Amino acid sequence: MRIIFCRARLKFNNLFLCIIAHCIYLEV
């Protein structure tokens, strides 16, 4: 079974919106 866990981070700096997404693949 493969589980995909995605984490989204919102960062606001210098009037710019930066979106960083971290995806972790777990194999159980």
Backbone as a chain_set.jsonl record, in Angstrom:
{"seq": "MRIIFCRARLKFNNLFLCIIAHCIYLEV", "coords": {"N": [[0.841, -1.199, 0.0], [0.547, 2.193, -0.819], [1.059, 5.276, 0.652], [0.367, 8.663, 0.359], [1.458, 11.589, 1.696], [0.837, 14.894, 1.839], [2.129, 18.089, 2.548], [1.377, 21.435, 3.049], [2.809, 24.673, 2.986], [2.448, 28.038, 3.931], [3.951, 31.018, 3.13], [4.549, 34.366, 3.804], [6.22, 36.996, 2.497], [7.798, 40.059, 1.889], [5.631, 41.131, 0.397], [5.13, 39.022, -1.252], [3.709, 35.969, -2.154], [4.593, 32.875, -1.123], [4.444, 29.481, -1.834], [5.118, 26.455, -0.423], [5.299, 23.086, -0.951], [5.39, 19.956, 0.61], [5.882, 16.623, -0.098], [5.417, 13.396, 1.087], [6.239, 10.069, 0.603], [5.003, 7.076, 1.68], [5.608, 3.666, 2.177], [3.773, 0.972, 2.979]], "CA": [[0.0, 0.0, 0.0], [1.327, 3.441, -0.856], [0.358, 6.418, 1.247], [0.982, 9.946, 0.002], [1.115, 12.638, 2.649], [1.313, 16.189, 1.332], [2.036, 19.173, 3.525], [1.507, 22.743, 2.382], [3.222, 25.771, 3.874], [2.215, 29.366, 3.347], [4.91, 31.999, 3.646], [4.308, 35.701, 3.259], [7.415, 37.81, 2.692], [8.005, 41.114, 0.895], [4.433, 41.201, -0.454], [5.134, 37.902, -2.21], [3.168, 34.757, -1.541], [5.356, 31.682, -1.522], [3.806, 28.234, -1.401], [6.04, 25.314, -0.459], [4.585, 21.837, -0.675], [6.243, 18.81, 0.881], [5.161, 15.36, -0.273], [6.134, 12.248, 1.641], [5.682, 8.809, 0.127], [5.221, 5.997, 2.645], [5.244, 2.352, 1.651], [3.451, 0.079, 4.096]], "C": [[0.88, 1.255, 0.0], [0.514, 4.597, -0.313], [1.092, 7.719, 0.912], [0.506, 11.038, 0.956], [1.702, 13.96, 2.175], [1.101, 17.289, 2.369], [2.243, 20.506, 2.809], [1.873, 23.832, 3.387], [2.994, 27.108, 3.191], [3.175, 30.371, 3.979], [4.665, 33.355, 2.984], [5.528, 36.576, 3.545], [7.567, 38.817, 1.554], [6.859, 41.18, -0.109], [4.405, 40.11, -1.517], [4.618, 36.656, -1.496], [3.921, 33.532, -2.05], [4.675, 30.439, -0.968], [4.794, 27.074, -1.543], [5.281, 24.045, -0.075], [5.567, 20.689, -0.483], [5.428, 17.537, 0.75], [6.011, 14.203, 0.241], [5.449, 10.951, 1.19], [6.025, 7.691, 1.122], [4.753, 4.663, 2.055], [5.021, 1.388, 2.816], [3.071, -1.299, 3.564]], "O": [[1.85, 1.339, 0.753], [-0.596, 4.859, -0.775], [2.291, 7.847, 1.158], [-0.679, 11.365, 1.015], [2.92, 14.122, 2.119], [0.038, 17.397, 2.98], [3.197, 20.663, 2.047], [1.32, 23.902, 4.485], [3.311, 27.281, 2.014], [3.205, 30.548, 5.197], [4.586, 33.462, 1.76], [5.833, 36.862, 4.703], [7.471, 38.45, 0.383], [7.084, 41.273, -1.316], [3.747, 40.248, -2.547], [5.038, 36.337, -0.384], [3.889, 33.204, -3.236], [4.371, 30.361, 0.222], [5.244, 26.757, -2.644], [4.697, 23.961, 1.005], [6.46, 20.476, -1.303], [4.4, 17.384, 1.41], [7.176, 14.058, -0.129], [4.246, 10.769, 1.374], [7.197, 7.405, 1.368], [3.654, 4.555, 1.511], [5.953, 1.037, 3.539], [2.765, -2.199, 4.346]]}, "num_chains": 1, "name": "protein.A"}
